[in-house]
Amino acid sequence: MTKSVKSGAVTTRRGALKTLGIGAGAATLPLWARYADAQSSAPIKIGFQVHRTGIGAAYGRWYDRTTTAAAKMINDNGGINGRMVEIIAEDDGTDPKRGAEVVEKFATQYNCDVGFGTLFSHVVFGSAPRAGELKLPYFVVSEGHHVASGALNRYTLQPGITDVKSQVQAMAPFVASNLGKKVTMIFPDFAFGHDHRDFFTAAIEAQGGQVLEHIAIPPTETSFTRYFPKIPRDTEVIYHVMVGPAVLTFVKELGEFFGPSRPELFGFIDSLEAVDIGSAGLEFLDGTYFWEGNPRYAQENQSEFDKAYRAAVGVDDNGASLSDSKDIATYSHMFGCWETLNIIKRGMEASGYAGPDDRASLIEAVEAMSDMPHSLEHPQGAKRFNGKTHQTFGHQYITRVTDGKLILAHTTSIEDTLYPDEVDYTTQSF
Amino acid sequence: MTAVRKSLLLHGGLLIVLFGLQFVLPAYHHGNLARIMVLASYAIGYNVLFGYTGLLSLGHAMFFAAGMYGMGLGIRFLEMSPALALLAGLAAGLILALVVGYLALRTVGVAFMIVTLMFAQALFLTILYFGKWTRGDEGFVIQQPERVLWGIDLSDPVNRYFAALLLFAVCLLVSLWLIQRPVGRVLIAIRENQERARMLGYDIFAHKLAAVMISGGISALAGAVYGLLFGYVGATFASVQYSIFPLLWVLLGGAGTVLGPFVGTLFMFYLIDLSSALTTAHMLIAGVVLVAVTLFAQQGIVGELRRRFWRWLP
Amino acid sequence: MEFGPYLMLASLEGAVTTAVLSLTAVGLSLVFGVMRVVNVAHGEFFMLGAVLAWWIASAIGGMGGNPALGFVIALVLAPLVVGSIAAVADLTILSRIDYDPERTIVATIGLLYIMQQVTLMTYGPDARPVEAPFNARIALPWVEFADGRPQIYWPWGFGTTTYKLGVIVAAAIVLLGVWFVMARTRIGLIMRATQLDRDMALAFGIPVGRVYAFVFGLGAGLAALAAVLVVPIQQAHYLMGGDPLLLSFIVVIIGGLGSLPGTVLAALLIGMSDGIISVFFSPTLAKIIATLLVALVLVFRPQGLFGTRATR
């Protein structure tokens, strides 16, 4: 489904077409789309690649809500360069093949100005080459290390969310000095998990710690207890990260395995993203620690920006939907959509963006960005964008489960998350 | 007009139309058609085994992925030229087809489905297991400079379209040629009645193995070309879903028809594409259409045309 | 963990897998055996069972009812509802395409898409838990020789939960029930007669169409029942049907087509080996080895381990 957001009123493209008297359907779209953007008052079209179906659907729904809210805020404040923002959302099925097709559709059928919003890194990998070839600026919100590693291209940027390498390495000092130096890691046996394995192992060794055992769980696994005996007895800290629909089973079985005598636990919130911390069987998590990209529960020192952002996307103080307290937000990831849209807006304003011919200067304008202060546009915290690697860096949060809530225990500095550049995209031609 | 001339006219005509469409299609559909032609080649490969030999494999993604990874790993680690990498992909697919065929052909029917499914699943997990080289589910990008074949940049839309058309034409003609040859006739005989074919003195196992290798080879080539044309190699293409797709395309288009795989792929692609532009419930529409096709077009689209109008269709 | 307790723990886990798998697979095996069709949507009936269980349990919970009561009602109601849906699908679709093997595959893939999408649109993309009616952790003891005599001790991490043991018992009871129906009742006799020779059954006045609808519903209902049992351990999710489908498919073939004891034995083999192989290898490697083993078993015994006649 495609969706347009104009001054807050959400209408479907189908509805818009009907009012234009061309209700015939999608077949007429390309012509209509091609001739429509001649006027300068036409909306700026942002193609939003959303995981509506497939394994990423739980994240996709919240990415959708956040994006809708951000576009509404931008439009309420006068749009970009005087033009309204229109979000054209299309499902990619969380599949890299379909992802690439959707990027093509944005570039050549809907004539979008930019592509935006992809989360799962295999979809980013599948789509980015096509975005580069079609010269469509492609702003991903994925957490992956793909952009900063130099694997992609000049048209692909990740300015609104930090990458897994910086997140992981910033955790090591806290883990080593507060929880223990002998770590066992449990992670999914695919690229995302391997990034955790490689980056954290190196980082904890730099802190004088060591990883006793790496336990890689096969994808699509639905029961986990039989892997836990591989945890060495002298483990002081268990570092866990899991993704997919079975995450709650994973954490519950971890609790059942240890019973009353557990070591320290440090997890990435991915293990429980979109899951209620108060679910039955999770009581044992009390006193354990989590990395959070953006604290799910409103904290005591909550900033006015988080308060406004929370209200705009419809999330209550416990990280659940305002309309359904069982519907938990993917709060540690979705802020990236909000911040990225605001960066696109600033980039377009700085480059005087008028149409697809200005795409290169839009990218140059974003590459020129650096420090972004904590603000309503960046409610998660201050950011430092690296124009050469196309990757942003920011604060990371460590929270402790206290009485069934995640309470902030530590905030890392941006410096903790930095690492040497691995690529300079600005040397590539457009 | 004889059936042979009609069929030459039809298939030659299709290729000419596809060639001509290059100049008139809008950019979006132009790109789609290139993709569809590569996927249809995969379906043609599948049809050789399923439609003509009567062996239902649920693991063809392993051949597609073997071609894709043979090509991709060759470029990534051995710095092969694209031409050599394509050959490497084809070779990977053929070797895999030989081994899998040799083992799996000891079974028939549902057991054959399971055995192929299991081998494909093992390959999928193996790709994840060797994530150090394959980058697991994320896969890796084949950069544009690595995709220049004999001076032709395959990331360019026009070149990509012609490359896809060339692959499709070769696969279509090979399958057309195959079923006119004695070996193809034997395959059909095996599908219709294996015992009778054996009684006539044909070596059933050797013919089936040949069918698996031709089928696997075409699928692998399609996989290698897909990776090269669209610049991405990833484990998703080895997953169960991508084994189900060619089965679906072929059944929709018409199993055991030369044009069926193309028609089925085209139909399914636009079914998903158009419905996902209209509604978030595109899977619902796809599901309803699939059920409707089984109810009202029993032999697939081309199969139904053959049954009702053009009995000469190959 | 020491080797002995580790192996024992893996076996316990394997037993839980076996219990759930054998119920799901017996459902598929009935459909396979009696109707000779591959039901690709079988996993989705499993999924529907889990989702309905969540709905029923949270509705009862919302009315202030006991979670255990919600679970028990789900245990009865969810299989019935899913079974009826399946029977309707059989009467409206499968019977009209005459159970043609290939078209049935396409039609059930279509059903799979429909059920997944409808669940996504109504239930949503989240994995949601159902509270177990009873769930206590049991630490298990082990014996070791120290100072020259056997001593009992409680190894670290060695335990299970009462609910997991309950699942094993419940599955065993249901399987016995299915066996009783098939072997000792009139409806079982009719089903077996239809399985052996459809035309002969028709000639003897057995309403084969109704028998098929019943069998299809029964198979789906068993899958749903397995899902209700498993949903307090694993959560309900709209994509959860894929794994049970693949595994029960494998189990049915390994067990020999249409053979109920064979299916149960194969479930035991697959469930246990999955757990035990993981003791000796790294997890993903263990999966690869287990997968190849299944393939090779079939390559060298195409009729399945316990089947007697050739397939098809």
GROMACS .gro file of N, CA and C in nm, chain A residues 124-251:
model
  384
  124VAL      N    1   1.920  -0.454   0.314
  124VAL     CA    2   2.006  -0.342   0.276
  124VAL      C    3   2.109  -0.388   0.173
  125PHE      N    4   2.172  -0.502   0.200
  125PHE     CA    5   2.273  -0.553   0.108
  125PHE      C    6   2.214  -0.581  -0.030
  126GLY      N    7   2.094  -0.637  -0.033
  126GLY     CA    8   2.033  -0.669  -0.161
  126GLY      C    9   1.989  -0.546  -0.237
  127SER      N   10   1.950  -0.441  -0.163
  127SER     CA   11   1.891  -0.324  -0.228
  127SER      C   12   1.994  -0.218  -0.265
  128ALA      N   13   2.099  -0.204  -0.183
  128ALA     CA   14   2.193  -0.093  -0.201
  128ALA      C   15   2.258  -0.089  -0.340
  129PRO      N   16   2.297  -0.204  -0.398
  129PRO     CA   17   2.357  -0.194  -0.532
  129PRO      C   18   2.261  -0.130  -0.632
  130ARG      N   19   2.134  -0.163  -0.624
  130ARG     CA   20   2.037  -0.107  -0.717
  130ARG      C   21   2.018   0.042  -0.692
  131ALA      N   22   2.016   0.081  -0.564
  131ALA     CA   23   2.003   0.224  -0.533
  131ALA      C   24   2.121   0.300  -0.592
  132GLY      N   25   2.241   0.243  -0.580
  132GLY     CA   26   2.360   0.309  -0.635
  132GLY      C   27   2.351   0.321  -0.786
  133GLU      N   28   2.308   0.214  -0.853
  133GLU     CA   29   2.300   0.219  -0.999
  133GLU      C   30   2.194   0.317  -1.047
  134LEU      N   31   2.084   0.324  -0.972
  134LEU     CA   32   1.975   0.413  -1.013
  134LEU      C   33   1.996   0.554  -0.959
  135LYS      N   34   2.108   0.573  -0.888
  135LYS     CA   35   2.144   0.704  -0.833
  135LYS      C   36   2.034   0.761  -0.744
  136LEU      N   37   1.980   0.672  -0.661
  136LEU     CA   38   1.877   0.710  -0.565
  136LEU      C   39   1.940   0.717  -0.427
  137PRO      N   40   1.945   0.834  -0.364
  137PRO     CA   41   2.000   0.840  -0.228
  137PRO      C   42   1.921   0.746  -0.139
  138TYR      N   43   1.992   0.664  -0.065
  138TYR     CA   44   1.929   0.553   0.005
  138TYR      C   45   1.970   0.562   0.151
  139PHE      N   46   1.877   0.607   0.236
  139PHE     CA   47   1.905   0.631   0.377
  139PHE      C   48   1.855   0.511   0.458
  140VAL      N   49   1.946   0.429   0.506
  140VAL     CA   50   1.903   0.309   0.577
  140VAL      C   51   1.902   0.334   0.728
  141VAL      N   52   1.819   0.258   0.798
  141VAL     CA   53   1.803   0.271   0.944
  141VAL      C   54   1.820   0.131   1.000
  142SER      N   55   1.943   0.079   0.987
  142SER     CA   56   1.957  -0.065   0.998
  142SER      C   57   2.046  -0.113   1.111
  143GLU      N   58   2.129  -0.026   1.170
  143GLU     CA   59   2.221  -0.072   1.276
  143GLU      C   60   2.337  -0.154   1.222
  144GLY      N   61   2.330  -0.200   1.099
  144GLY     CA   62   2.436  -0.288   1.050
  144GLY      C   63   2.567  -0.212   1.032
  145HIS      N   64   2.674  -0.289   1.027
  145HIS     CA   65   2.807  -0.230   1.005
  145HIS      C   66   2.835  -0.219   0.854
  146HIS      N   67   2.734  -0.256   0.772
  146HIS     CA   68   2.757  -0.261   0.627
  146HIS      C   69   2.802  -0.129   0.568
  147VAL      N   70   2.735  -0.019   0.609
  147VAL     CA   71   2.768   0.111   0.549
  147VAL      C   72   2.912   0.149   0.586
  148ALA      N   73   2.942   0.147   0.715
  148ALA     CA   74   3.072   0.193   0.761
  148ALA      C   75   3.186   0.101   0.719
  149SER      N   76   3.155  -0.025   0.687
  149SER     CA   77   3.262  -0.118   0.649
  149SER      C   78   3.309  -0.094   0.507
  150GLY      N   79   3.236  -0.013   0.431
  150GLY     CA   80   3.277   0.016   0.294
  150GLY      C   81   3.221  -0.081   0.192
  151ALA      N   82   3.128  -0.168   0.235
  151ALA     CA   83   3.076  -0.270   0.143
  151ALA      C   84   2.975  -0.213   0.044
  152LEU      N   85   2.924  -0.092   0.070
  152LEU     CA   86   2.814  -0.043  -0.014
  152LEU      C   87   2.864   0.068  -0.107
  153ASN      N   88   2.792   0.177  -0.121
  153ASN     CA   89   2.831   0.274  -0.222
  153ASN      C   90   2.798   0.416  -0.177
  154ARG      N   91   2.832   0.513  -0.260
  154ARG     CA   92   2.820   0.652  -0.218
  154ARG      C   93   2.676   0.695  -0.198
  155TYR      N   94   2.582   0.625  -0.260
  155TYR     CA   95   2.443   0.665  -0.247
  155TYR      C   96   2.377   0.609  -0.122
  156THR      N   97   2.446   0.523  -0.049
  156THR     CA   98   2.387   0.462   0.070
  156THR      C   99   2.445   0.525   0.196
  157LEU      N  100   2.356   0.574   0.284
  157LEU     CA  101   2.401   0.640   0.406
  157LEU      C  102   2.323   0.589   0.526
  158GLN      N  103   2.385   0.601   0.644
  158GLN     CA  104   2.316   0.564   0.767
  158GLN      C  105   2.338   0.674   0.871
  159PRO      N  106   2.270   0.787   0.854
  159PRO     CA  107   2.298   0.902   0.941
  159PRO      C  108   2.216   0.905   1.070
  160GLY      N  109   2.114   0.819   1.083
  160GLY     CA  110   2.019   0.834   1.193
  160GLY      C  111   2.028   0.729   1.300
  161ILE      N  112   2.113   0.628   1.283
  161ILE     CA  113   2.123   0.523   1.385
  161ILE      C  114   2.267   0.472   1.386
  162THR      N  115   2.315   0.437   1.506
  162THR     CA  116   2.455   0.394   1.517
  162THR      C  117   2.468   0.250   1.470
  163ASP      N  118   2.590   0.208   1.441
  163ASP     CA  119   2.608   0.073   1.388
  163ASP      C  120   2.652  -0.024   1.497
  164VAL      N  121   2.637  -0.151   1.468
  164VAL     CA  122   2.658  -0.255   1.569
  164VAL      C  123   2.802  -0.254   1.620
  165LYS      N  124   2.898  -0.220   1.537
  165LYS     CA  125   3.037  -0.221   1.582
  165LYS      C  126   3.058  -0.118   1.693
  166SER      N  127   3.004   0.002   1.674
  166SER     CA  128   3.025   0.105   1.776
  166SER      C  129   2.945   0.072   1.902
  167GLN      N  130   2.826   0.016   1.886
  167GLN     CA  131   2.745  -0.020   2.003
  167GLN      C  132   2.817  -0.125   2.088
  168VAL      N  133   2.865  -0.228   2.020
  168VAL     CA  134   2.924  -0.342   2.090
  168VAL      C  135   3.052  -0.301   2.162
  169GLN      N  136   3.136  -0.227   2.092
  169GLN     CA  137   3.264  -0.196   2.155
  169GLN      C  138   3.247  -0.101   2.274
  170ALA      N  139   3.141  -0.019   2.270
  170ALA     CA  140   3.119   0.073   2.382
  170ALA      C  141   3.070   0.000   2.507
  171MET      N  142   3.023  -0.124   2.491
  171MET     CA  143   2.972  -0.199   2.605
  171MET      C  144   3.084  -0.264   2.686
  172ALA      N  145   3.196  -0.293   2.618
  172ALA     CA  146   3.301  -0.373   2.682
  172ALA      C  147   3.355  -0.311   2.811
  173PRO      N  148   3.383  -0.180   2.816
  173PRO     CA  149   3.437  -0.126   2.942
  173PRO      C  150   3.340  -0.145   3.058
  174PHE      N  151   3.212  -0.123   3.033
  174PHE     CA  152   3.113  -0.137   3.140
  174PHE      C  153   3.106  -0.282   3.188
  175VAL      N  154   3.101  -0.373   3.092
  175VAL     CA  155   3.090  -0.514   3.128
  175VAL      C  156   3.213  -0.557   3.209
  176ALA      N  157   3.331  -0.520   3.161
  176ALA     CA  158   3.454  -0.565   3.227
  176ALA      C  159   3.467  -0.506   3.367
  177SER      N  160   3.429  -0.380   3.385
  177SER     CA  161   3.454  -0.320   3.515
  177SER      C  162   3.340  -0.341   3.614
  178ASN      N  163   3.218  -0.373   3.567
  178ASN     CA  164   3.107  -0.387   3.660
  178ASN      C  165   3.055  -0.529   3.675
  179LEU      N  166   3.068  -0.610   3.570
  179LEU     CA  167   3.003  -0.741   3.575
  179LEU      C  168   3.101  -0.856   3.583
  180GLY      N  169   3.212  -0.847   3.515
  180GLY     CA  170   3.308  -0.956   3.520
  180GLY      C  171   3.391  -0.960   3.394
  181LYS      N  172   3.499  -1.035   3.399
  181LYS     CA  173   3.591  -1.038   3.286
  181LYS      C  174   3.584  -1.169   3.208
  182LYS      N  175   3.523  -1.270   3.266
  182LYS     CA  176   3.511  -1.398   3.194
  182LYS      C  177   3.371  -1.407   3.134
  183VAL      N  178   3.366  -1.396   3.002
  183VAL     CA  179   3.238  -1.380   2.936
  183VAL      C  180   3.208  -1.501   2.848
  184THR      N  181   3.083  -1.543   2.845
  184THR     CA  182   3.036  -1.638   2.744
  184THR      C  183   2.933  -1.567   2.657
  185MET      N  184   2.953  -1.578   2.527
  185MET     CA  185   2.862  -1.507   2.435
  185MET      C  186   2.765  -1.606   2.371
  186ILE      N  187   2.638  -1.568   2.365
  186ILE     CA  188   2.536  -1.646   2.293
  186ILE      C  189   2.475  -1.553   2.188
  187PHE      N  190   2.480  -1.596   2.064
  187PHE     CA  191   2.437  -1.506   1.956
  187PHE      C  192   2.385  -1.590   1.839
  188PRO      N  193   2.305  -1.532   1.750
  188PRO     CA  194   2.256  -1.607   1.635
  188PRO      C  195   2.367  -1.632   1.533
  189ASP      N  196   2.363  -1.750   1.473
  189ASP     CA  197   2.472  -1.789   1.383
  189ASP      C  198   2.450  -1.734   1.242
  190PHE      N  199   2.440  -1.603   1.232
  190PHE     CA  200   2.446  -1.541   1.101
  190PHE      C  201   2.512  -1.405   1.114
  191ALA      N  202   2.518  -1.331   1.007
  191ALA     CA  203   2.610  -1.217   1.002
  191ALA      C  204   2.596  -1.122   1.121
  192PHE      N  205   2.472  -1.090   1.159
  192PHE     CA  206   2.450  -0.997   1.271
  192PHE      C  207   2.516  -1.050   1.398
  193GLY      N  208   2.497  -1.179   1.425
  193GLY     CA  209   2.558  -1.241   1.542
  193GLY      C  210   2.710  -1.245   1.530
  194HIS      N  211   2.758  -1.271   1.410
  194HIS     CA  212   2.903  -1.277   1.391
  194HIS      C  213   2.968  -1.140   1.415
  195ASP      N  214   2.896  -1.033   1.382
  195ASP     CA  215   2.948  -0.900   1.412
  195ASP      C  216   2.962  -0.883   1.562
  196HIS      N  217   2.860  -0.925   1.636
  196HIS     CA  218   2.869  -0.917   1.782
  196HIS      C  219   2.988  -0.998   1.831
  197ARG      N  220   3.001  -1.121   1.782
  197ARG     CA  221   3.111  -1.209   1.824
  197ARG      C  222   3.246  -1.142   1.801
  198ASP      N  223   3.268  -1.096   1.679
  198ASP     CA  224   3.401  -1.045   1.645
  198ASP      C  225   3.432  -0.914   1.718
  199PHE      N  226   3.337  -0.821   1.716
  199PHE     CA  227   3.367  -0.689   1.772
  199PHE      C  228   3.374  -0.693   1.924
  200PHE      N  229   3.283  -0.769   1.987
  200PHE     CA  230   3.286  -0.770   2.132
  200PHE      C  231   3.406  -0.847   2.185
  201THR      N  232   3.440  -0.957   2.119
  201THR     CA  233   3.554  -1.036   2.165
  201THR      C  234   3.680  -0.949   2.165
  202ALA      N  235   3.700  -0.875   2.057
  202ALA     CA  236   3.817  -0.788   2.050
  202ALA      C  237   3.810  -0.680   2.158
  203ALA      N  238   3.690  -0.623   2.177
  203ALA     CA  239   3.678  -0.511   2.271
  203ALA      C  240   3.698  -0.556   2.416
  204ILE      N  241   3.648  -0.675   2.451
  204ILE     CA  242   3.662  -0.718   2.591
  204ILE      C  243   3.807  -0.759   2.618
  205GLU      N  244   3.875  -0.810   2.515
  205GLU     CA  245   4.016  -0.843   2.534
  205GLU      C  246   4.098  -0.717   2.556
  206ALA      N  247   4.059  -0.611   2.489
  206ALA     CA  248   4.129  -0.483   2.509
  206ALA      C  249   4.109  -0.433   2.652
  207GLN      N  250   4.003  -0.481   2.720
  207GLN     CA  251   3.977  -0.442   2.858
  207GLN      C  252   4.040  -0.540   2.956
  208GLY      N  253   4.117  -0.633   2.906
  208GLY     CA  254   4.178  -0.732   2.994
  208GLY      C  255   4.087  -0.849   3.027
  209GLY      N  256   3.975  -0.859   2.959
  209GLY     CA  257   3.885  -0.971   2.981
  209GLY      C  258   3.904  -1.078   2.875
  210GLN      N  259   3.822  -1.181   2.880
  210GLN     CA  260   3.829  -1.283   2.776
  210GLN      C  261   3.692  -1.347   2.755
  211VAL      N  262   3.673  -1.399   2.634
  211VAL     CA  263   3.549  -1.472   2.607
  211VAL      C  264   3.581  -1.620   2.618
  212LEU      N  265   3.515  -1.686   2.713
  212LEU     CA  266   3.544  -1.828   2.737
  212LEU      C  267   3.486  -1.915   2.626
  213GLU      N  268   3.368  -1.879   2.579
  213GLU     CA  269   3.300  -1.966   2.485
  213GLU      C  270   3.209  -1.883   2.396
  214HIS      N  271   3.209  -1.917   2.267
  214HIS     CA  272   3.113  -1.856   2.175
  214HIS      C  273   3.007  -1.960   2.144
  215ILE      N  274   2.883  -1.930   2.172
  215ILE     CA  275   2.775  -2.025   2.141
  215ILE      C  276   2.687  -1.963   2.033
  216ALA      N  277   2.700  -2.016   1.912
  216ALA     CA  278   2.625  -1.963   1.799
  216ALA      C  279   2.499  -2.047   1.778
  217ILE      N  280   2.383  -1.985   1.784
  217ILE     CA  281   2.256  -2.057   1.772
  217ILE      C  282   2.211  -2.054   1.626
  218PRO      N  283   2.176  -2.170   1.569
  218PRO     CA  284   2.133  -2.171   1.429
  218PRO      C  285   2.006  -2.087   1.410
  219PRO      N  286   1.991  -2.029   1.294
  219PRO     CA  287   1.872  -1.948   1.268
  219PRO      C  288   1.748  -2.038   1.268
  220THR      N  289   1.634  -1.980   1.290
  220THR     CA  290   1.503  -2.047   1.294
  220THR      C  291   1.495  -2.151   1.405
  221GLU      N  292   1.589  -2.150   1.499
  221GLU     CA  293   1.580  -2.241   1.612
  221GLU      C  294   1.466  -2.197   1.702
  222THR      N  295   1.391  -2.293   1.756
  222THR     CA  296   1.279  -2.256   1.841
  222THR      C  297   1.294  -2.304   1.985
  223SER      N  298   1.392  -2.390   2.013
  223SER     CA  299   1.417  -2.424   2.153
  223SER      C  300   1.567  -2.424   2.178
  224PHE      N  301   1.605  -2.382   2.298
  224PHE     CA  302   1.744  -2.342   2.320
  224PHE      C  303   1.812  -2.414   2.435
  225THR      N  304   1.735  -2.474   2.523
  225THR     CA  305   1.793  -2.528   2.646
  225THR      C  306   1.912  -2.620   2.617
  226ARG      N  307   1.900  -2.698   2.510
  226ARG     CA  308   2.006  -2.796   2.487
  226ARG      C  309   2.140  -2.734   2.452
  227TYR      N  310   2.143  -2.605   2.422
  227TYR     CA  311   2.272  -2.541   2.392
  227TYR      C  312   2.337  -2.482   2.518
  228PHE      N  313   2.258  -2.460   2.623
  228PHE     CA  314   2.311  -2.389   2.739
  228PHE      C  315   2.417  -2.466   2.817
  229PRO      N  316   2.414  -2.600   2.820
  229PRO     CA  317   2.521  -2.669   2.893
  229PRO      C  318   2.660  -2.638   2.838
  230LYS      N  319   2.667  -2.583   2.719
  230LYS     CA  320   2.799  -2.547   2.666
  230LYS      C  321   2.858  -2.425   2.736
  231ILE      N  322   2.777  -2.360   2.820
  231ILE     CA  323   2.827  -2.245   2.894
  231ILE      C  324   2.926  -2.295   3.000
  232PRO      N  325   3.052  -2.248   2.998
  232PRO     CA  326   3.149  -2.297   3.097
  232PRO      C  327   3.109  -2.256   3.239
  233ARG      N  328   3.145  -2.342   3.331
  233ARG     CA  329   3.105  -2.324   3.470
  233ARG      C  330   3.161  -2.195   3.531
  234ASP      N  331   3.280  -2.155   3.490
  234ASP     CA  332   3.342  -2.038   3.554
  234ASP      C  333   3.306  -1.907   3.485
  235THR      N  334   3.199  -1.910   3.403
  235THR     CA  335   3.153  -1.787   3.339
  235THR      C  336   3.106  -1.686   3.443
  236GLU      N  337   3.155  -1.563   3.430
  236GLU     CA  338   3.107  -1.458   3.521
  236GLU      C  339   2.992  -1.379   3.461
  237VAL      N  340   2.999  -1.360   3.329
  237VAL     CA  341   2.894  -1.283   3.261
  237VAL      C  342   2.849  -1.357   3.136
  238ILE      N  343   2.720  -1.360   3.116
  238ILE     CA  344   2.669  -1.409   2.988
  238ILE      C  345   2.626  -1.290   2.906
  239TYR      N  346   2.678  -1.285   2.783
  239TYR     CA  347   2.645  -1.177   2.690
  239TYR      C  348   2.551  -1.240   2.589
  240HIS      N  349   2.426  -1.194   2.583
  240HIS     CA  350   2.332  -1.259   2.491
  240HIS      C  351   2.269  -1.159   2.397
  241VAL      N  352   2.251  -1.203   2.276
  241VAL     CA  353   2.178  -1.125   2.177
  241VAL      C  354   2.108  -1.224   2.086
  242MET      N  355   1.978  -1.203   2.064
  242MET     CA  356   1.902  -1.296   1.981
  242MET      C  357   1.801  -1.213   1.903
  243VAL      N  358   1.767  -1.259   1.785
  243VAL     CA  359   1.663  -1.188   1.709
  243VAL      C  360   1.562  -1.290   1.657
  244GLY      N  361   1.449  -1.241   1.614
  244GLY     CA  362   1.348  -1.328   1.555
  244GLY      C  363   1.234  -1.355   1.649
  245PRO      N  364   1.135  -1.432   1.602
  245PRO     CA  365   1.014  -1.453   1.681
  245PRO      C  366   1.036  -1.537   1.807
  246ALA      N  367   1.148  -1.609   1.816
  246ALA     CA  368   1.166  -1.699   1.930
  246ALA      C  369   1.242  -1.634   2.045
  247VAL      N  370   1.260  -1.502   2.042
  247VAL     CA  371   1.345  -1.439   2.142
  247VAL      C  372   1.295  -1.461   2.285
  248LEU      N  373   1.163  -1.454   2.302
  248LEU     CA  374   1.110  -1.469   2.438
  248LEU      C  375   1.137  -1.610   2.491
  249THR      N  376   1.119  -1.710   2.405
  249THR     CA  377   1.152  -1.847   2.444
  249THR      C  378   1.297  -1.854   2.489
  250PHE      N  379   1.382  -1.791   2.411
  250PHE     CA  380   1.526  -1.795   2.443
  250PHE      C  381   1.551  -1.742   2.584
  251VAL      N  382   1.499  -1.625   2.613
  251VAL     CA  383   1.528  -1.565   2.743
  251VAL      C  384   1.464  -1.646   2.856
   0.00000   0.00000   0.00000
